[in-house]
């Protein structure tokens, strides 16, 4: 058991849209990611996904609406709901994600941004 300094962990990587694992809690993982621009619309059939904005402002696009998630706020995307994280005006946003170990990065969508493994930092 050790404390984890999230700010320090963000200094360990620079690649955007590539989550890095910082902890495992039962069958769940805690990930950090730096994101900038637009991702890809996708859904996770069997898993919910939690996003916490650590730095910046995230727009979570859904097919029928957009939710703005500010620094210090979270949003939970329920299983099966299509979503697309987007940042605006060239801003790099830092997010903490909490999801099952089995959650595929882009659900059943294969895209150039899809990652199949997450480095542990």
Short mmCIF file of N, CA and C in Angstrom, two decimals:
data_model
loop_
_atom_site.label_atom_id
_atom_site.label_comp_id
_atom_site.label_asym_id
_atom_site.label_seq_id
_atom_site.Cartn_x
_atom_site.Cartn_y
_atom_site.Cartn_z
N UNK A 1 0.84 -1.18 0.00
CA UNK A 1 0.00 0.00 0.00
C UNK A 1 0.88 1.23 0.00
N UNK A 2 0.65 2.07 -1.00
CA UNK A 2 1.37 3.33 -1.10
C UNK A 2 0.43 4.38 -1.65
N UNK A 3 0.69 5.61 -1.28
CA UNK A 3 -0.10 6.69 -1.87
C UNK A 3 0.32 6.86 -3.33
N UNK A 4 -0.59 7.39 -4.12
CA UNK A 4 -0.32 7.66 -5.53
C UNK A 4 -0.54 9.15 -5.76
N UNK A 5 0.48 9.82 -6.25
CA UNK A 5 0.39 11.24 -6.55
C UNK A 5 -0.03 11.39 -8.01
N UNK A 6 -1.28 11.76 -8.22
CA UNK A 6 -1.83 11.81 -9.57
C UNK A 6 -1.12 12.86 -10.43
N UNK A 7 -0.85 14.03 -9.87
CA UNK A 7 -0.14 15.07 -10.64
C UNK A 7 1.22 14.57 -11.10
N UNK A 8 1.93 13.87 -10.22
CA UNK A 8 3.24 13.35 -10.57
C UNK A 8 3.12 12.28 -11.65
N UNK A 9 2.10 11.45 -11.58
CA UNK A 9 1.90 10.40 -12.60
C UNK A 9 1.66 11.00 -13.98
N UNK A 10 0.98 12.13 -14.04
CA UNK A 10 0.74 12.78 -15.35
C UNK A 10 2.05 13.24 -15.99
N UNK A 11 3.10 13.45 -15.21
CA UNK A 11 4.38 13.87 -15.80
C UNK A 11 5.12 12.70 -16.43
N UNK A 12 4.67 11.48 -16.22
CA UNK A 12 5.36 10.28 -16.70
C UNK A 12 5.07 9.95 -18.17
N UNK A 13 4.10 10.63 -18.80
CA UNK A 13 3.77 10.33 -20.19
C UNK A 13 3.27 11.58 -20.89
N UNK A 14 3.35 11.56 -22.22
CA UNK A 14 2.90 12.72 -22.99
C UNK A 14 1.91 12.35 -24.10
N UNK A 15 1.85 11.08 -24.46
CA UNK A 15 0.98 10.67 -25.58
C UNK A 15 -0.48 10.91 -25.23
N UNK A 16 -1.20 11.46 -26.21
CA UNK A 16 -2.62 11.73 -26.01
C UNK A 16 -3.47 10.54 -26.46
N UNK A 17 -4.61 10.40 -25.81
CA UNK A 17 -5.58 9.34 -26.09
C UNK A 17 -5.02 7.94 -25.80
N UNK A 18 -4.00 7.85 -24.95
CA UNK A 18 -3.43 6.55 -24.57
C UNK A 18 -3.43 6.43 -23.05
N UNK A 19 -4.48 5.82 -22.49
CA UNK A 19 -4.57 5.70 -21.04
C UNK A 19 -3.40 4.92 -20.44
N UNK A 20 -3.05 5.31 -19.21
CA UNK A 20 -2.00 4.63 -18.44
C UNK A 20 -2.62 4.20 -17.11
N UNK A 21 -2.38 2.96 -16.75
CA UNK A 21 -2.96 2.40 -15.53
C UNK A 21 -2.12 2.79 -14.32
N UNK A 22 -2.82 3.28 -13.27
CA UNK A 22 -2.10 3.64 -12.04
C UNK A 22 -2.51 2.78 -10.85
N UNK A 23 -3.63 2.04 -10.98
CA UNK A 23 -4.07 1.19 -9.87
C UNK A 23 -5.12 0.20 -10.38
N UNK A 24 -5.27 -0.88 -9.60
CA UNK A 24 -6.33 -1.86 -9.84
C UNK A 24 -7.08 -2.02 -8.53
N UNK A 25 -8.41 -1.99 -8.61
CA UNK A 25 -9.28 -2.14 -7.45
C UNK A 25 -10.25 -3.28 -7.78
N UNK A 26 -10.03 -4.44 -7.21
CA UNK A 26 -10.80 -5.65 -7.56
C UNK A 26 -10.73 -5.85 -9.08
N UNK A 27 -11.87 -5.83 -9.76
CA UNK A 27 -11.87 -6.03 -11.21
C UNK A 27 -11.97 -4.70 -11.97
N UNK A 28 -11.61 -3.63 -11.29
CA UNK A 28 -11.67 -2.29 -11.89
C UNK A 28 -10.25 -1.73 -12.01
N UNK A 29 -10.07 -0.83 -12.96
CA UNK A 29 -8.77 -0.17 -13.10
C UNK A 29 -8.94 1.34 -13.05
N UNK A 30 -7.90 1.99 -12.54
CA UNK A 30 -7.84 3.44 -12.50
C UNK A 30 -6.81 3.84 -13.55
N UNK A 31 -7.25 4.67 -14.49
CA UNK A 31 -6.42 5.09 -15.61
C UNK A 31 -6.27 6.59 -15.63
N UNK A 32 -5.15 7.07 -16.15
CA UNK A 32 -4.96 8.48 -16.42
C UNK A 32 -4.78 8.64 -17.92
N UNK A 33 -5.32 9.71 -18.47
CA UNK A 33 -5.15 9.97 -19.90
C UNK A 33 -5.07 11.48 -20.14
N UNK A 34 -4.27 11.82 -21.13
CA UNK A 34 -4.21 13.18 -21.64
C UNK A 34 -4.93 13.16 -22.97
N UNK A 35 -5.88 14.09 -23.14
CA UNK A 35 -6.67 14.08 -24.37
C UNK A 35 -6.71 15.48 -24.97
N UNK A 36 -6.79 15.51 -26.28
CA UNK A 36 -6.83 16.79 -26.98
C UNK A 36 -7.52 16.57 -28.32
N UNK A 37 -8.52 17.41 -28.61
CA UNK A 37 -9.25 17.27 -29.86
C UNK A 37 -10.42 16.32 -29.71
N UNK A 38 -10.70 15.59 -30.78
CA UNK A 38 -11.88 14.71 -30.83
C UNK A 38 -11.46 13.26 -30.83
N UNK A 39 -12.19 12.44 -30.10
CA UNK A 39 -11.95 11.00 -30.06
C UNK A 39 -12.81 10.34 -31.13
N UNK A 40 -13.51 9.29 -30.81
CA UNK A 40 -14.37 8.57 -31.76
C UNK A 40 -15.63 8.15 -31.00
N UNK A 41 -16.79 8.26 -31.66
CA UNK A 41 -18.01 7.79 -31.04
C UNK A 41 -17.90 6.29 -30.84
N UNK A 42 -18.22 5.83 -29.62
CA UNK A 42 -18.16 4.41 -29.31
C UNK A 42 -19.01 4.15 -28.07
N UNK A 43 -19.24 2.88 -27.78
CA UNK A 43 -19.98 2.47 -26.58
C UNK A 43 -19.31 1.24 -26.01
N UNK A 44 -19.56 1.01 -24.74
CA UNK A 44 -19.09 -0.19 -24.06
C UNK A 44 -20.32 -0.99 -23.67
N UNK A 45 -20.54 -2.10 -24.37
CA UNK A 45 -21.78 -2.87 -24.24
C UNK A 45 -22.09 -3.28 -22.80
N UNK A 46 -21.06 -3.72 -22.06
CA UNK A 46 -21.30 -4.30 -20.74
C UNK A 46 -20.67 -3.55 -19.58
N UNK A 47 -20.10 -2.38 -19.83
CA UNK A 47 -19.39 -1.68 -18.77
C UNK A 47 -19.75 -0.20 -18.71
N UNK A 48 -19.93 0.29 -17.48
CA UNK A 48 -20.02 1.72 -17.24
C UNK A 48 -18.61 2.29 -17.26
N UNK A 49 -18.50 3.60 -17.42
CA UNK A 49 -17.20 4.25 -17.44
C UNK A 49 -17.30 5.59 -16.71
N UNK A 50 -16.38 5.83 -15.79
CA UNK A 50 -16.36 7.08 -15.03
C UNK A 50 -15.19 7.93 -15.50
N UNK A 51 -15.46 9.19 -15.79
CA UNK A 51 -14.43 10.17 -16.16
C UNK A 51 -14.40 11.25 -15.08
N UNK A 52 -13.21 11.55 -14.55
CA UNK A 52 -13.03 12.69 -13.67
C UNK A 52 -12.06 13.63 -14.37
N UNK A 53 -12.45 14.89 -14.52
CA UNK A 53 -11.56 15.87 -15.13
C UNK A 53 -10.63 16.40 -14.05
N UNK A 54 -9.34 16.17 -14.25
CA UNK A 54 -8.32 16.62 -13.30
C UNK A 54 -7.81 18.00 -13.70
N UNK A 55 -7.77 18.25 -15.02
CA UNK A 55 -7.30 19.54 -15.52
C UNK A 55 -8.04 19.86 -16.82
N UNK A 56 -8.59 21.06 -16.91
CA UNK A 56 -9.24 21.50 -18.14
C UNK A 56 -10.74 21.30 -18.14
N UNK A 57 -11.30 21.32 -19.35
CA UNK A 57 -12.74 21.15 -19.54
C UNK A 57 -12.98 20.14 -20.65
N UNK A 58 -13.83 19.17 -20.37
CA UNK A 58 -14.15 18.11 -21.30
C UNK A 58 -15.58 18.28 -21.79
N UNK A 59 -15.78 18.10 -23.09
CA UNK A 59 -17.13 18.00 -23.63
C UNK A 59 -17.39 16.53 -23.90
N UNK A 60 -18.41 15.97 -23.24
CA UNK A 60 -18.79 14.59 -23.51
C UNK A 60 -20.00 14.63 -24.44
N UNK A 61 -19.76 14.24 -25.68
CA UNK A 61 -20.82 14.25 -26.67
C UNK A 61 -21.56 12.93 -26.65
N UNK A 62 -22.87 13.04 -26.64
CA UNK A 62 -23.77 11.90 -26.78
C UNK A 62 -24.56 12.14 -28.06
N UNK A 63 -25.26 11.16 -28.54
CA UNK A 63 -26.01 11.31 -29.80
C UNK A 63 -27.10 12.38 -29.68
N UNK A 64 -27.60 12.63 -28.46
CA UNK A 64 -28.71 13.57 -28.31
C UNK A 64 -28.40 14.81 -27.48
N UNK A 65 -27.16 14.90 -26.96
CA UNK A 65 -26.82 16.07 -26.13
C UNK A 65 -25.32 16.12 -25.89
N UNK A 66 -24.89 17.24 -25.30
CA UNK A 66 -23.49 17.43 -24.91
C UNK A 66 -23.48 17.81 -23.43
N UNK A 67 -22.62 17.15 -22.65
CA UNK A 67 -22.43 17.50 -21.24
C UNK A 67 -21.04 18.11 -21.09
N UNK A 68 -20.96 19.24 -20.41
CA UNK A 68 -19.69 19.89 -20.13
C UNK A 68 -19.21 19.42 -18.76
N UNK A 69 -17.99 18.89 -18.72
CA UNK A 69 -17.42 18.38 -17.47
C UNK A 69 -16.19 19.23 -17.15
N UNK A 70 -16.30 19.99 -16.06
CA UNK A 70 -15.23 20.91 -15.68
C UNK A 70 -14.27 20.26 -14.69
N UNK A 71 -13.13 20.91 -14.53
CA UNK A 71 -12.11 20.45 -13.60
C UNK A 71 -12.73 20.18 -12.24
N UNK A 72 -12.44 18.99 -11.69
CA UNK A 72 -12.98 18.61 -10.39
C UNK A 72 -14.32 17.91 -10.47
N UNK A 73 -14.89 17.77 -11.66
CA UNK A 73 -16.19 17.12 -11.82
C UNK A 73 -16.01 15.74 -12.45
N UNK A 74 -17.05 14.91 -12.28
CA UNK A 74 -17.06 13.59 -12.89
C UNK A 74 -18.32 13.43 -13.75
N UNK A 75 -18.23 12.47 -14.66
CA UNK A 75 -19.41 12.04 -15.40
C UNK A 75 -19.31 10.53 -15.54
N UNK A 76 -20.44 9.86 -15.34
CA UNK A 76 -20.51 8.41 -15.52
C UNK A 76 -21.28 8.15 -16.81
N UNK A 77 -20.65 7.41 -17.72
CA UNK A 77 -21.30 7.02 -18.96
C UNK A 77 -21.81 5.59 -18.76
N UNK A 78 -23.13 5.41 -18.79
CA UNK A 78 -23.68 4.07 -18.56
C UNK A 78 -23.36 3.12 -19.71
N UNK A 79 -23.30 1.84 -19.38
CA UNK A 79 -23.04 0.82 -20.39
C UNK A 79 -24.01 0.95 -21.56
N UNK A 80 -23.49 0.75 -22.75
CA UNK A 80 -24.32 0.77 -23.95
C UNK A 80 -24.59 2.15 -24.53
N UNK A 81 -24.17 3.22 -23.86
CA UNK A 81 -24.45 4.58 -24.33
C UNK A 81 -23.29 5.07 -25.20
N UNK A 82 -23.59 5.43 -26.44
CA UNK A 82 -22.56 5.97 -27.33
C UNK A 82 -22.11 7.33 -26.82
N UNK A 83 -20.79 7.54 -26.85
CA UNK A 83 -20.22 8.79 -26.35
C UNK A 83 -18.94 9.09 -27.10
N UNK A 84 -18.56 10.37 -27.07
CA UNK A 84 -17.34 10.81 -27.74
C UNK A 84 -16.76 11.98 -26.95
N UNK A 85 -15.64 11.75 -26.25
CA UNK A 85 -14.99 12.86 -25.53
C UNK A 85 -14.32 13.82 -26.52
N UNK A 86 -14.47 15.11 -26.26
CA UNK A 86 -13.90 16.13 -27.13
C UNK A 86 -13.36 17.26 -26.25
N UNK A 87 -12.23 17.83 -26.67
CA UNK A 87 -11.73 19.05 -26.04
C UNK A 87 -11.78 20.16 -27.08
N UNK A 88 -11.80 21.38 -26.63
CA UNK A 88 -11.95 22.53 -27.54
C UNK A 88 -10.73 23.45 -27.50
N UNK A 89 -10.57 24.19 -28.58
CA UNK A 89 -9.58 25.27 -28.67
C UNK A 89 -8.15 24.82 -28.38
N UNK A 90 -7.81 23.58 -28.77
CA UNK A 90 -6.46 23.10 -28.61
C UNK A 90 -6.05 22.78 -27.18
N UNK A 91 -7.00 22.75 -26.27
CA UNK A 91 -6.70 22.50 -24.86
C UNK A 91 -6.42 21.01 -24.63
N UNK A 92 -5.34 20.71 -23.91
CA UNK A 92 -5.08 19.34 -23.47
C UNK A 92 -5.76 19.17 -22.12
N UNK A 93 -6.60 18.16 -22.03
CA UNK A 93 -7.36 17.89 -20.81
C UNK A 93 -6.81 16.62 -20.17
N UNK A 94 -6.69 16.64 -18.85
CA UNK A 94 -6.22 15.48 -18.10
C UNK A 94 -7.42 14.84 -17.42
N UNK A 95 -7.59 13.53 -17.63
CA UNK A 95 -8.72 12.83 -17.03
C UNK A 95 -8.26 11.59 -16.29
N UNK A 96 -9.00 11.26 -15.25
CA UNK A 96 -8.87 10.00 -14.54
C UNK A 96 -10.08 9.18 -14.92
N UNK A 97 -9.85 7.93 -15.30
CA UNK A 97 -10.95 7.04 -15.67
C UNK A 97 -11.00 5.87 -14.71
N UNK A 98 -12.20 5.41 -14.44
CA UNK A 98 -12.41 4.25 -13.58
C UNK A 98 -13.32 3.32 -14.34
N UNK A 99 -12.81 2.13 -14.66
CA UNK A 99 -13.58 1.20 -15.49
C UNK A 99 -13.12 -0.23 -15.23
N UNK A 100 -13.92 -1.19 -15.68
CA UNK A 100 -13.56 -2.59 -15.53
C UNK A 100 -12.30 -2.91 -16.33
N UNK A 101 -11.56 -3.89 -15.85
CA UNK A 101 -10.36 -4.34 -16.55
C UNK A 101 -10.68 -4.84 -17.96
N UNK A 102 -11.89 -5.30 -18.18
CA UNK A 102 -12.29 -5.86 -19.47
C UNK A 102 -12.77 -4.82 -20.48
N UNK A 103 -12.84 -3.57 -20.07
CA UNK A 103 -13.37 -2.53 -20.94
C UNK A 103 -12.42 -2.28 -22.11
N UNK A 104 -12.93 -2.43 -23.32
CA UNK A 104 -12.14 -2.15 -24.53
C UNK A 104 -12.08 -0.64 -24.74
N UNK A 105 -10.92 -0.14 -25.11
CA UNK A 105 -10.67 1.29 -25.25
C UNK A 105 -11.75 2.00 -26.07
N UNK A 106 -12.07 1.48 -27.23
CA UNK A 106 -13.09 2.10 -28.10
C UNK A 106 -14.26 1.16 -28.32
N UNK A 107 -14.58 0.36 -27.31
CA UNK A 107 -15.71 -0.55 -27.43
C UNK A 107 -15.53 -1.50 -28.59
N UNK A 108 -16.56 -1.62 -29.43
CA UNK A 108 -16.46 -2.51 -30.59
C UNK A 108 -16.03 -1.76 -31.85
N UNK A 109 -15.61 -0.51 -31.70
CA UNK A 109 -15.14 0.29 -32.83
C UNK A 109 -13.62 0.16 -32.92
N UNK A 110 -13.14 -0.14 -34.10
CA UNK A 110 -11.70 -0.17 -34.34
C UNK A 110 -11.34 1.13 -35.05
N UNK A 111 -10.38 1.86 -34.49
CA UNK A 111 -10.03 3.18 -34.98
C UNK A 111 -8.53 3.35 -34.85
N UNK A 112 -7.96 4.30 -35.57
CA UNK A 112 -6.51 4.53 -35.46
C UNK A 112 -6.08 4.92 -34.05
N UNK A 113 -7.01 5.43 -33.24
CA UNK A 113 -6.69 5.80 -31.86
C UNK A 113 -6.89 4.65 -30.86
N UNK A 114 -7.41 3.52 -31.33
CA UNK A 114 -7.68 2.39 -30.45
C UNK A 114 -6.38 1.83 -29.86
N UNK A 115 -6.38 1.64 -28.55
CA UNK A 115 -5.26 1.02 -27.84
C UNK A 115 -5.75 -0.32 -27.27
N UNK A 116 -4.90 -1.33 -27.34
CA UNK A 116 -5.27 -2.64 -26.83
C UNK A 116 -4.60 -2.96 -25.50
N UNK A 117 -3.57 -2.20 -25.15
CA UNK A 117 -2.92 -2.38 -23.85
C UNK A 117 -2.64 -1.01 -23.26
N UNK A 118 -2.61 -0.98 -21.93
CA UNK A 118 -2.32 0.25 -21.22
C UNK A 118 -1.07 0.06 -20.38
N UNK A 119 -0.07 0.92 -20.55
CA UNK A 119 1.13 0.82 -19.71
C UNK A 119 0.78 1.10 -18.24
N UNK A 120 1.48 0.44 -17.35
CA UNK A 120 1.32 0.71 -15.92
C UNK A 120 2.42 1.68 -15.50
N UNK A 121 2.02 2.74 -14.84
CA UNK A 121 3.01 3.73 -14.37
C UNK A 121 2.88 3.91 -12.87
#
